[in-house]
PDB file of C-alpha atoms in Angstrom:
ATOM      1  CA  UNK A   1    -145.274 231.003  64.536  1.00  0.00           C
ATOM      2  CA  UNK A   2    -144.988 228.506  67.418  1.00  0.00           C
ATOM      3  CA  UNK A   3    -141.246 228.390  68.003  1.00  0.00           C
ATOM      4  CA  UNK A   4    -139.246 228.542  71.236  1.00  0.00           C
ATOM      5  CA  UNK A   5    -135.632 229.455  71.941  1.00  0.00           C
ATOM      6  CA  UNK A   6    -133.629 227.002  74.024  1.00  0.00           C
ATOM      7  CA  UNK A   7    -133.646 229.482  76.904  1.00  0.00           C
ATOM      8  CA  UNK A   8    -133.471 233.134  77.910  1.00  0.00           C
ATOM      9  CA  UNK A   9    -129.782 233.715  77.163  1.00  0.00           C
ATOM     10  CA  UNK A  10    -127.502 233.461  74.139  1.00  0.00           C
ATOM     11  CA  UNK A  11    -125.318 230.581  75.332  1.00  0.00           C
ATOM     12  CA  UNK A  12    -128.470 228.451  75.687  1.00  0.00           C
ATOM     13  CA  UNK A  13    -129.246 228.888  72.002  1.00  0.00           C
ATOM     14  CA  UNK A  14    -125.676 227.845  71.199  1.00  0.00           C
ATOM     15  CA  UNK A  15    -126.197 224.684  73.270  1.00  0.00           C
ATOM     16  CA  UNK A  16    -129.158 223.742  71.068  1.00  0.00           C
ATOM     17  CA  UNK A  17    -127.443 224.480  67.753  1.00  0.00           C
ATOM     18  CA  UNK A  18    -124.031 223.015  68.612  1.00  0.00           C
ATOM     19  CA  UNK A  19    -124.960 219.959  70.727  1.00  0.00           C
ATOM     20  CA  UNK A  20    -128.626 219.363  69.882  1.00  0.00           C
ATOM     21  CA  UNK A  21    -129.386 219.194  73.617  1.00  0.00           C
ATOM     22  CA  UNK A  22    -131.967 221.116  75.607  1.00  0.00           C
ATOM     23  CA  UNK A  23    -131.093 223.722  78.213  1.00  0.00           C
ATOM     24  CA  UNK A  24    -131.245 222.149  81.679  1.00  0.00           C
ATOM     25  CA  UNK A  25    -129.141 224.528  83.792  1.00  0.00           C
ATOM     26  CA  UNK A  26    -125.932 222.540  83.246  1.00  0.00           C
ATOM     27  CA  UNK A  27    -123.903 224.864  80.950  1.00  0.00           C
ATOM     28  CA  UNK A  28    -122.193 222.201  78.797  1.00  0.00           C
ATOM     29  CA  UNK A  29    -119.570 224.719  77.673  1.00  0.00           C
ATOM     30  CA  UNK A  30    -118.099 224.376  81.181  1.00  0.00           C
ATOM     31  CA  UNK A  31    -118.570 220.621  81.660  1.00  0.00           C
ATOM     32  CA  UNK A  32    -115.660 218.188  81.439  1.00  0.00           C
ATOM     33  CA  UNK A  33    -117.546 215.570  79.412  1.00  0.00           C
ATOM     34  CA  UNK A  34    -118.254 218.089  76.648  1.00  0.00           C
ATOM     35  CA  UNK A  35    -114.528 218.225  75.850  1.00  0.00           C
ATOM     36  CA  UNK A  36    -114.052 214.454  75.652  1.00  0.00           C
ATOM     37  CA  UNK A  37    -116.001 214.119  72.418  1.00  0.00           C
ATOM     38  CA  UNK A  38    -119.033 215.339  70.512  1.00  0.00           C
ATOM     39  CA  UNK A  39    -122.502 214.261  71.599  1.00  0.00           C
ATOM     40  CA  UNK A  40    -124.417 211.956  69.240  1.00  0.00           C
ATOM     41  CA  UNK A  41    -126.924 214.759  68.653  1.00  0.00           C
ATOM     42  CA  UNK A  42    -124.240 217.368  67.828  1.00  0.00           C
ATOM     43  CA  UNK A  43    -124.492 219.263  64.548  1.00  0.00           C
ATOM     44  CA  UNK A  44    -120.940 219.215  63.152  1.00  0.00           C
ATOM     45  CA  UNK A  45    -120.160 215.452  63.184  1.00  0.00           C
ATOM     46  CA  UNK A  46    -123.517 214.619  61.605  1.00  0.00           C
ATOM     47  CA  UNK A  47    -123.086 217.240  58.889  1.00  0.00           C
ATOM     48  CA  UNK A  48    -119.558 215.912  58.253  1.00  0.00           C
ATOM     49  CA  UNK A  49    -121.091 212.556  57.296  1.00  0.00           C
ATOM     50  CA  UNK A  50    -122.944 214.444  54.545  1.00  0.00           C
ATOM     51  CA  UNK A  51    -119.725 216.047  53.288  1.00  0.00           C
ATOM     52  CA  UNK A  52    -120.089 219.444  54.941  1.00  0.00           C
ATOM     53  CA  UNK A  53    -117.432 221.336  56.855  1.00  0.00           C
ATOM     54  CA  UNK A  54    -118.768 223.232  59.894  1.00  0.00           C
ATOM     55  CA  UNK A  55    -117.777 226.794  60.758  1.00  0.00           C
ATOM     56  CA  UNK A  56    -118.878 228.894  63.732  1.00  0.00           C
ATOM     57  CA  UNK A  57    -118.807 232.683  63.287  1.00  0.00           C
ATOM     58  CA  UNK A  58    -119.133 235.181  66.135  1.00  0.00           C
ATOM     59  CA  UNK A  59    -118.809 238.949  66.132  1.00  0.00           C
ATOM     60  CA  UNK A  60    -117.070 238.947  69.498  1.00  0.00           C
ATOM     61  CA  UNK A  61    -114.092 237.275  71.218  1.00  0.00           C
ATOM     62  CA  UNK A  62    -113.815 233.502  71.308  1.00  0.00           C
ATOM     63  CA  UNK A  63    -113.178 233.579  75.065  1.00  0.00           C
ATOM     64  CA  UNK A  64    -116.811 234.572  75.652  1.00  0.00           C
ATOM     65  CA  UNK A  65    -118.423 231.526  77.292  1.00  0.00           C
ATOM     66  CA  UNK A  66    -115.447 229.519  75.928  1.00  0.00           C
ATOM     67  CA  UNK A  67    -117.341 229.456  72.640  1.00  0.00           C
ATOM     68  CA  UNK A  68    -114.160 228.869  70.612  1.00  0.00           C
ATOM     69  CA  UNK A  69    -113.034 225.809  72.582  1.00  0.00           C
ATOM     70  CA  UNK A  70    -116.611 224.600  73.014  1.00  0.00           C
ATOM     71  CA  UNK A  71    -117.530 224.565  69.331  1.00  0.00           C
ATOM     72  CA  UNK A  72    -114.243 222.969  68.300  1.00  0.00           C
ATOM     73  CA  UNK A  73    -114.642 220.260  70.943  1.00  0.00           C
ATOM     74  CA  UNK A  74    -118.062 219.485  69.484  1.00  0.00           C
ATOM     75  CA  UNK A  75    -116.660 218.870  66.026  1.00  0.00           C
ATOM     76  CA  UNK A  76    -116.595 222.242  64.242  1.00  0.00           C
ATOM     77  CA  UNK A  77    -113.754 222.549  61.755  1.00  0.00           C
ATOM     78  CA  UNK A  78    -113.070 226.214  62.446  1.00  0.00           C
ATOM     79  CA  UNK A  79    -114.101 228.976  64.820  1.00  0.00           C
ATOM     80  CA  UNK A  80    -113.942 232.628  63.791  1.00  0.00           C
ATOM     81  CA  UNK A  81    -114.353 235.449  66.277  1.00  0.00           C
ATOM     82  CA  UNK A  82    -113.343 239.070  65.843  1.00  0.00           C
ATOM     83  CA  UNK A  83    -109.754 238.100  66.701  1.00  0.00           C
ATOM     84  CA  UNK A  84    -109.551 235.386  64.055  1.00  0.00           C
ATOM     85  CA  UNK A  85    -111.051 237.837  61.566  1.00  0.00           C
ATOM     86  CA  UNK A  86    -108.396 240.425  62.514  1.00  0.00           C
ATOM     87  CA  UNK A  87    -110.965 243.099  63.410  1.00  0.00           C
ATOM     88  CA  UNK A  88    -110.712 245.118  66.652  1.00  0.00           C
ATOM     89  CA  UNK A  89    -113.815 245.222  68.844  1.00  0.00           C
ATOM     90  CA  UNK A  90    -116.132 248.159  68.147  1.00  0.00           C
ATOM     91  CA  UNK A  91    -117.601 247.923  71.640  1.00  0.00           C
ATOM     92  CA  UNK A  92    -117.505 245.611  74.627  1.00  0.00           C
ATOM     93  CA  UNK A  93    -119.790 243.122  72.878  1.00  0.00           C
ATOM     94  CA  UNK A  94    -118.373 242.783  69.377  1.00  0.00           C
ATOM     95  CA  UNK A  95    -117.900 244.129  65.864  1.00  0.00           C
ATOM     96  CA  UNK A  96    -120.626 245.497  63.630  1.00  0.00           C
ATOM     97  CA  UNK A  97    -122.579 243.023  61.523  1.00  0.00           C
ATOM     98  CA  UNK A  98    -121.341 244.308  58.172  1.00  0.00           C
ATOM     99  CA  UNK A  99    -117.738 243.528  59.097  1.00  0.00           C
ATOM    100  CA  UNK A 100    -118.694 240.059  60.302  1.00  0.00           C
ATOM    101  CA  UNK A 101    -120.713 239.268  57.177  1.00  0.00           C
ATOM    102  CA  UNK A 102    -117.966 240.553  54.870  1.00  0.00           C
ATOM    103  CA  UNK A 103    -115.487 238.297  56.650  1.00  0.00           C
ATOM    104  CA  UNK A 104    -117.745 235.300  56.082  1.00  0.00           C
ATOM    105  CA  UNK A 105    -118.234 236.097  52.395  1.00  0.00           C
ATOM    106  CA  UNK A 106    -114.477 236.384  51.842  1.00  0.00           C
ATOM    107  CA  UNK A 107    -113.734 233.067  53.581  1.00  0.00           C
ATOM    108  CA  UNK A 108    -116.407 230.908  51.960  1.00  0.00           C
ATOM    109  CA  UNK A 109    -115.293 231.281  48.347  1.00  0.00           C
ATOM    110  CA  UNK A 110    -113.274 228.048  48.319  1.00  0.00           C
ATOM    111  CA  UNK A 111    -116.148 226.031  46.858  1.00  0.00           C
ATOM    112  CA  UNK A 112    -116.258 223.578  49.781  1.00  0.00           C
ATOM    113  CA  UNK A 113    -119.756 222.676  51.031  1.00  0.00           C
ATOM    114  CA  UNK A 114    -120.177 224.118  54.504  1.00  0.00           C
ATOM    115  CA  UNK A 115    -122.696 224.700  57.255  1.00  0.00           C
ATOM    116  CA  UNK A 116    -122.155 228.036  58.973  1.00  0.00           C
ATOM    117  CA  UNK A 117    -123.532 228.987  62.379  1.00  0.00           C
ATOM    118  CA  UNK A 118    -123.412 232.785  62.619  1.00  0.00           C
ATOM    119  CA  UNK A 119    -123.979 234.830  65.779  1.00  0.00           C
ATOM    120  CA  UNK A 120    -124.282 238.557  65.129  1.00  0.00           C
ATOM    121  CA  UNK A 121    -123.919 241.336  67.703  1.00  0.00           C
ATOM    122  CA  UNK A 122    -125.231 244.671  66.387  1.00  0.00           C
ATOM    123  CA  UNK A 123    -128.720 244.270  67.833  1.00  0.00           C
ATOM    124  CA  UNK A 124    -127.225 243.949  71.326  1.00  0.00           C
ATOM    125  CA  UNK A 125    -126.306 246.776  73.724  1.00  0.00           C
ATOM    126  CA  UNK A 126    -124.210 248.820  73.904  1.00  0.00           C
ATOM    127  CA  UNK A 127    -125.764 250.289  70.771  1.00  0.00           C
ATOM    128  CA  UNK A 128    -122.793 252.004  69.122  1.00  0.00           C
ATOM    129  CA  UNK A 129    -123.539 252.030  65.361  1.00  0.00           C
ATOM    130  CA  UNK A 130    -123.429 255.498  63.761  1.00  0.00           C
ATOM    131  CA  UNK A 131    -127.049 255.431  62.618  1.00  0.00           C
ATOM    132  CA  UNK A 132    -126.908 258.801  60.860  1.00  0.00           C
ATOM    133  CA  UNK A 133    -123.953 257.647  58.786  1.00  0.00           C
ATOM    134  CA  UNK A 134    -125.788 254.412  57.971  1.00  0.00           C
ATOM    135  CA  UNK A 135    -128.812 256.302  56.673  1.00  0.00           C
ATOM    136  CA  UNK A 136    -131.359 255.664  59.417  1.00  0.00           C
ATOM    137  CA  UNK A 137    -134.219 258.153  59.021  1.00  0.00           C
ATOM    138  CA  UNK A 138    -134.680 258.844  62.688  1.00  0.00           C
ATOM    139  CA  UNK A 139    -137.147 261.712  62.399  1.00  0.00           C
ATOM    140  CA  UNK A 140    -139.368 259.811  59.979  1.00  0.00           C
ATOM    141  CA  UNK A 141    -139.490 256.914  62.410  1.00  0.00           C
ATOM    142  CA  UNK A 142    -140.144 259.268  65.326  1.00  0.00           C
ATOM    143  CA  UNK A 143    -143.191 260.666  63.513  1.00  0.00           C
ATOM    144  CA  UNK A 144    -144.605 257.155  63.137  1.00  0.00           C
ATOM    145  CA  UNK A 145    -144.425 256.410  66.860  1.00  0.00           C
ATOM    146  CA  UNK A 146    -147.362 257.001  69.208  1.00  0.00           C
ATOM    147  CA  UNK A 147    -147.221 260.493  70.694  1.00  0.00           C
ATOM    148  CA  UNK A 148    -146.187 259.290  74.154  1.00  0.00           C
ATOM    149  CA  UNK A 149    -143.061 257.580  72.751  1.00  0.00           C
ATOM    150  CA  UNK A 150    -141.829 260.246  70.345  1.00  0.00           C
ATOM    151  CA  UNK A 151    -139.425 261.764  72.897  1.00  0.00           C
ATOM    152  CA  UNK A 152    -137.988 258.395  73.879  1.00  0.00           C
ATOM    153  CA  UNK A 153    -134.473 258.693  72.419  1.00  0.00           C
ATOM    154  CA  UNK A 154    -133.370 255.344  73.842  1.00  0.00           C
ATOM    155  CA  UNK A 155    -136.265 253.630  72.068  1.00  0.00           C
ATOM    156  CA  UNK A 156    -135.375 255.286  68.765  1.00  0.00           C
ATOM    157  CA  UNK A 157    -131.775 254.197  69.173  1.00  0.00           C
ATOM    158  CA  UNK A 158    -132.848 250.586  69.746  1.00  0.00           C
ATOM    159  CA  UNK A 159    -135.183 250.638  66.754  1.00  0.00           C
ATOM    160  CA  UNK A 160    -132.365 252.063  64.644  1.00  0.00           C
ATOM    161  CA  UNK A 161    -130.016 249.239  65.611  1.00  0.00           C
ATOM    162  CA  UNK A 162    -132.670 246.626  64.874  1.00  0.00           C
ATOM    163  CA  UNK A 163    -133.161 248.302  61.491  1.00  0.00           C
ATOM    164  CA  UNK A 164    -129.414 248.181  60.842  1.00  0.00           C
ATOM    165  CA  UNK A 165    -129.147 244.516  61.879  1.00  0.00           C
ATOM    166  CA  UNK A 166    -132.066 243.553  59.609  1.00  0.00           C
ATOM    167  CA  UNK A 167    -130.675 245.493  56.656  1.00  0.00           C
ATOM    168  CA  UNK A 168    -127.205 243.993  56.932  1.00  0.00           C
ATOM    169  CA  UNK A 169    -128.629 240.495  57.261  1.00  0.00           C
ATOM    170  CA  UNK A 170    -130.720 241.049  54.131  1.00  0.00           C
ATOM    171  CA  UNK A 171    -127.685 242.296  52.206  1.00  0.00           C
ATOM    172  CA  UNK A 172    -125.634 239.310  53.380  1.00  0.00           C
ATOM    173  CA  UNK A 173    -128.291 236.828  52.239  1.00  0.00           C
ATOM    174  CA  UNK A 174    -128.527 238.552  48.846  1.00  0.00           C
ATOM    175  CA  UNK A 175    -124.746 238.507  48.341  1.00  0.00           C
ATOM    176  CA  UNK A 176    -124.381 234.889  49.428  1.00  0.00           C
ATOM    177  CA  UNK A 177    -127.300 233.820  47.274  1.00  0.00           C
ATOM    178  CA  UNK A 178    -125.671 235.511  44.268  1.00  0.00           C
ATOM    179  CA  UNK A 179    -122.344 233.704  44.866  1.00  0.00           C
ATOM    180  CA  UNK A 180    -123.843 230.398  46.052  1.00  0.00           C
ATOM    181  CA  UNK A 181    -127.299 230.043  44.451  1.00  0.00           C
ATOM    182  CA  UNK A 182    -128.023 226.695  46.093  1.00  0.00           C
ATOM    183  CA  UNK A 183    -127.645 228.025  49.639  1.00  0.00           C
ATOM    184  CA  UNK A 184    -130.186 227.368  52.362  1.00  0.00           C
ATOM    185  CA  UNK A 185    -130.673 230.095  54.982  1.00  0.00           C
ATOM    186  CA  UNK A 186    -132.139 229.600  58.445  1.00  0.00           C
ATOM    187  CA  UNK A 187    -132.688 232.770  60.469  1.00  0.00           C
ATOM    188  CA  UNK A 188    -133.826 233.003  64.096  1.00  0.00           C
ATOM    189  CA  UNK A 189    -133.274 234.941  67.275  1.00  0.00           C
ATOM    190  CA  UNK A 190    -131.046 233.467  69.956  1.00  0.00           C
ATOM    191  CA  UNK A 191    -133.754 234.539  72.392  1.00  0.00           C
ATOM    192  CA  UNK A 192    -136.438 237.206  72.668  1.00  0.00           C
ATOM    193  CA  UNK A 193    -136.442 237.980  76.384  1.00  0.00           C
ATOM    194  CA  UNK A 194    -135.226 241.512  77.245  1.00  0.00           C
ATOM    195  CA  UNK A 195    -135.602 242.721  73.637  1.00  0.00           C
ATOM    196  CA  UNK A 196    -139.173 244.005  73.895  1.00  0.00           C
ATOM    197  CA  UNK A 197    -140.090 247.330  72.291  1.00  0.00           C
ATOM    198  CA  UNK A 198    -143.764 247.520  73.152  1.00  0.00           C
ATOM    199  CA  UNK A 199    -144.657 248.380  76.743  1.00  0.00           C
ATOM    200  CA  UNK A 200    -147.485 245.848  76.953  1.00  0.00           C
ATOM    201  CA  UNK A 201    -146.922 242.341  75.655  1.00  0.00           C
ATOM    202  CA  UNK A 202    -147.970 238.788  76.376  1.00  0.00           C
ATOM    203  CA  UNK A 203    -145.607 236.184  77.748  1.00  0.00           C
ATOM    204  CA  UNK A 204    -145.790 234.407  74.385  1.00  0.00           C
ATOM    205  CA  UNK A 205    -144.600 237.600  72.671  1.00  0.00           C
ATOM    206  CA  UNK A 206    -141.829 238.014  75.226  1.00  0.00           C
ATOM    207  CA  UNK A 207    -140.458 234.468  74.985  1.00  0.00           C
ATOM    208  CA  UNK A 208    -141.128 233.088  71.487  1.00  0.00           C
ATOM    209  CA  UNK A 209    -138.836 233.770  68.525  1.00  0.00           C
ATOM    210  CA  UNK A 210    -139.257 233.716  64.729  1.00  0.00           C
ATOM    211  CA  UNK A 211    -138.024 230.828  62.622  1.00  0.00           C
ATOM    212  CA  UNK A 212    -137.351 231.796  58.997  1.00  0.00           C
ATOM    213  CA  UNK A 213    -136.099 229.393  56.349  1.00  0.00           C
ATOM    214  CA  UNK A 214    -135.379 230.266  52.728  1.00  0.00           C
ATOM    215  CA  UNK A 215    -133.737 228.577  49.768  1.00  0.00           C
ATOM    216  CA  UNK A 216    -134.339 226.708  46.514  1.00  0.00           C
ATOM    217  CA  UNK A 217    -137.403 224.488  46.772  1.00  0.00           C
ATOM    218  CA  UNK A 218    -138.466 225.823  50.160  1.00  0.00           C
ATOM    219  CA  UNK A 219    -142.223 226.381  50.277  1.00  0.00           C
ATOM    220  CA  UNK A 220    -144.861 226.479  53.028  1.00  0.00           C
ATOM    221  CA  UNK A 221    -146.218 223.082  52.028  1.00  0.00           C
ATOM    222  CA  UNK A 222    -143.037 221.456  53.395  1.00  0.00           C
ATOM    223  CA  UNK A 223    -144.086 222.393  56.923  1.00  0.00           C
ATOM    224  CA  UNK A 224    -147.413 221.100  58.286  1.00  0.00           C
ATOM    225  CA  UNK A 225    -149.823 223.839  59.373  1.00  0.00           C
ATOM    226  CA  UNK A 226    -149.674 224.388  63.101  1.00  0.00           C
ATOM    227  CA  UNK A 227    -146.161 222.981  63.504  1.00  0.00           C
ATOM    228  CA  UNK A 228    -144.606 223.821  66.874  1.00  0.00           C
ATOM    229  CA  UNK A 229    -140.985 223.407  67.859  1.00  0.00           C
ATOM    230  CA  UNK A 230    -137.813 224.760  69.427  1.00  0.00           C
ATOM    231  CA  UNK A 231    -134.147 225.282  68.610  1.00  0.00           C
ATOM    232  CA  UNK A 232    -133.174 221.647  69.222  1.00  0.00           C
ATOM    233  CA  UNK A 233    -135.175 220.939  66.032  1.00  0.00           C
ATOM    234  CA  UNK A 234    -133.029 223.053  63.733  1.00  0.00           C
ATOM    235  CA  UNK A 235    -130.583 220.207  63.002  1.00  0.00           C
ATOM    236  CA  UNK A 236    -133.183 217.542  62.147  1.00  0.00           C
ATOM    237  CA  UNK A 237    -135.023 220.050  59.960  1.00  0.00           C
ATOM    238  CA  UNK A 238    -131.807 220.883  58.115  1.00  0.00           C
ATOM    239  CA  UNK A 239    -130.937 217.226  57.596  1.00  0.00           C
ATOM    240  CA  UNK A 240    -134.417 216.274  56.379  1.00  0.00           C
ATOM    241  CA  UNK A 241    -134.198 219.049  53.779  1.00  0.00           C
ATOM    242  CA  UNK A 242    -130.761 218.184  52.374  1.00  0.00           C
ATOM    243  CA  UNK A 243    -129.815 214.576  53.191  1.00  0.00           C
ATOM    244  CA  UNK A 244    -130.426 211.604  50.880  1.00  0.00           C
ATOM    245  CA  UNK A 245    -133.249 209.241  51.764  1.00  0.00           C
ATOM    246  CA  UNK A 246    -132.179 206.695  54.355  1.00  0.00           C
ATOM    247  CA  UNK A 247    -129.512 208.876  56.010  1.00  0.00           C
ATOM    248  CA  UNK A 248    -129.348 208.051  59.723  1.00  0.00           C
ATOM    249  CA  UNK A 249    -129.043 210.857  62.254  1.00  0.00           C
ATOM    250  CA  UNK A 250    -129.737 211.526  65.924  1.00  0.00           C
ATOM    251  CA  UNK A 251    -132.064 214.134  67.396  1.00  0.00           C
ATOM    252  CA  UNK A 252    -134.169 214.551  70.536  1.00  0.00           C
ATOM    253  CA  UNK A 253    -137.131 215.970  68.618  1.00  0.00           C
ATOM    254  CA  UNK A 254    -138.554 215.641  65.088  1.00  0.00           C
ATOM    255  CA  UNK A 255    -137.844 217.788  62.072  1.00  0.00           C
ATOM    256  CA  UNK A 256    -140.269 220.662  61.537  1.00  0.00           C
ATOM    257  CA  UNK A 257    -141.049 219.089  58.156  1.00  0.00           C
ATOM    258  CA  UNK A 258    -142.674 216.206  60.059  1.00  0.00           C
ATOM    259  CA  UNK A 259    -145.641 216.284  62.404  1.00  0.00           C
ATOM    260  CA  UNK A 260    -144.292 218.253  65.363  1.00  0.00           C
ATOM    261  CA  UNK A 261    -147.041 219.232  67.746  1.00  0.00           C
ATOM    262  CA  UNK A 262    -144.916 220.652  70.525  1.00  0.00           C
ATOM    263  CA  UNK A 263    -141.748 222.513  71.423  1.00  0.00           C
ATOM    264  CA  UNK A 264    -140.116 222.704  74.835  1.00  0.00           C
ATOM    265  CA  UNK A 265    -137.324 224.308  76.800  1.00  0.00           C
ATOM    266  CA  UNK A 266    -136.405 224.274  80.498  1.00  0.00           C
ATOM    267  CA  UNK A 267    -139.121 226.758  81.470  1.00  0.00           C
ATOM    268  CA  UNK A 268    -141.726 226.800  78.694  1.00  0.00           C
ATOM    269  CA  UNK A 269    -143.791 224.615  76.373  1.00  0.00           C
ATOM    270  CA  UNK A 270    -145.581 225.512  73.168  1.00  0.00           C
ATOM    271  CA  UNK A 271    -148.097 223.866  70.846  1.00  0.00           C
ATOM    272  CA  UNK A 272    -149.765 225.045  67.658  1.00  0.00           C
ATOM    273  CA  UNK A 273    -152.316 227.088  69.564  1.00  0.00           C
ATOM    274  CA  UNK A 274    -151.140 227.463  73.168  1.00  0.00           C
ATOM    275  CA  UNK A 275    -148.138 228.503  75.240  1.00  0.00           C
ATOM    276  CA  UNK A 276    -147.358 228.152  78.909  1.00  0.00           C
ATOM    277  CA  UNK A 277    -144.953 227.593  81.768  1.00  0.00           C
ATOM    278  CA  UNK A 278    -143.839 224.064  82.634  1.00  0.00           C
ATOM    279  CA  UNK A 279    -144.375 224.899  86.311  1.00  0.00           C
ATOM    280  CA  UNK A 280    -147.660 226.809  86.147  1.00  0.00           C
ATOM    281  CA  UNK A 281    -151.103 225.585  85.040  1.00  0.00           C
ATOM    282  CA  UNK A 282    -151.928 228.936  83.444  1.00  0.00           C
ATOM    283  CA  UNK A 283    -151.479 229.174  79.672  1.00  0.00           C
ATOM    284  CA  UNK A 284    -151.996 231.638  76.828  1.00  0.00           C
ATOM    285  CA  UNK A 285    -153.895 231.050  73.620  1.00  0.00           C
ATOM    286  CA  UNK A 286    -151.803 231.823  70.525  1.00  0.00           C
ATOM    287  CA  UNK A 287    -153.705 234.076  68.101  1.00  0.00           C
ATOM    288  CA  UNK A 288    -154.692 232.323  64.861  1.00  0.00           C
ATOM    289  CA  UNK A 289    -153.189 229.080  66.128  1.00  0.00           C
ATOM    290  CA  UNK A 290    -153.838 225.499  65.084  1.00  0.00           C
ATOM    291  CA  UNK A 291    -155.031 222.857  67.513  1.00  0.00           C
ATOM    292  CA  UNK A 292    -153.055 219.760  66.533  1.00  0.00           C
ATOM    293  CA  UNK A 293    -152.885 218.104  69.924  1.00  0.00           C
ATOM    294  CA  UNK A 294    -152.486 218.616  73.636  1.00  0.00           C
ATOM    295  CA  UNK A 295    -149.282 219.263  75.513  1.00  0.00           C
ATOM    296  CA  UNK A 296    -147.303 216.090  76.272  1.00  0.00           C
ATOM    297  CA  UNK A 297    -145.634 216.601  79.655  1.00  0.00           C
ATOM    298  CA  UNK A 298    -144.104 213.110  79.629  1.00  0.00           C
ATOM    299  CA  UNK A 299    -142.288 213.821  76.354  1.00  0.00           C
ATOM    300  CA  UNK A 300    -141.027 217.138  77.780  1.00  0.00           C
ATOM    301  CA  UNK A 301    -139.508 215.397  80.791  1.00  0.00           C
ATOM    302  CA  UNK A 302    -137.869 212.772  78.582  1.00  0.00           C
ATOM    303  CA  UNK A 303    -136.167 215.409  76.403  1.00  0.00           C
ATOM    304  CA  UNK A 304    -134.932 217.335  79.426  1.00  0.00           C
ATOM    305  CA  UNK A 305    -133.858 214.219  81.334  1.00  0.00           C
ATOM    306  CA  UNK A 306    -131.831 212.889  78.390  1.00  0.00           C
ATOM    307  CA  UNK A 307    -130.157 216.289  77.942  1.00  0.00           C
ATOM    308  CA  UNK A 308    -129.298 216.462  81.644  1.00  0.00           C
ATOM    309  CA  UNK A 309    -127.808 212.950  81.608  1.00  0.00           C
ATOM    310  CA  UNK A 310    -125.713 213.529  78.503  1.00  0.00           C
ATOM    311  CA  UNK A 311    -124.317 216.883  79.648  1.00  0.00           C
ATOM    312  CA  UNK A 312    -123.433 215.429  83.050  1.00  0.00           C
ATOM    313  CA  UNK A 313    -122.143 212.020  81.919  1.00  0.00           C
ATOM    314  CA  UNK A 314    -121.166 212.499  78.280  1.00  0.00           C
ATOM    315  CA  UNK A 315    -121.198 209.314  76.244  1.00  0.00           C
ATOM    316  CA  UNK A 316    -120.480 207.087  79.254  1.00  0.00           C
ATOM    317  CA  UNK A 317    -123.102 204.707  80.629  1.00  0.00           C
ATOM    318  CA  UNK A 318    -121.037 202.880  83.275  1.00  0.00           C
TER     319      UNK A 318
END
């Protein structure tokens, strides 16, 4: 339960998953060095050494945050946005999740091993899915809400879109698992900020995101109780689960299958039982947490400093 996004916005999550670097206010998708070659910690080149092709899938246009050029520059074999899928935008943000997932299913039947980074859009405003047509039982949900929220139509619309996004993701996983039984699925939010439903929430609830992993052989015992981490630890976790013993890879933080007492991003830190701001002594206790060690501020600074240097200077040391 102790897992941080790389930052408060979507492109920051992409930085973590594509480059393996922490968010430090540098926006690598707009930095010159990013386009000279992949970082050592980048996902695609390291997965290529294991025989996997890397595909990035996005429900919107590739021009958004230069995500098409950015991912290809960092070693991805292909980028697919709504344009590459041949599907017109449903709204200003993207296409609905079912169309995106169907496009992925159709294009991954070639039998080639692949790692697929998928960014969906249906849980993001503007909420334009026809919920009645999709079978959302709005009035049943309304009746389950506290009395003071039952007339909140905007809230019901949001809940309906979250329901739709969850359902389509579940259906996608089931279909892919049927066609590719050995698949490993990792599911997380890009960020949690600005997606709150409850009116009263802690900062931990506002910032932290879920980390869900499912596949053959995956069981809770693989992950030490009280493990804490962030999105820059997705790649090492993936590699530790699938790579042969002795495979060499590069990461700024340990796999979540190893002792990992802390996660960090530019603004926040997290441990197995506590959460707080990097610039404020106040902290929150995480309910039902595990105390596996104190926050290591020196390690935090090292991760952020390395990320800043690499994004600014690329692979050059002179």
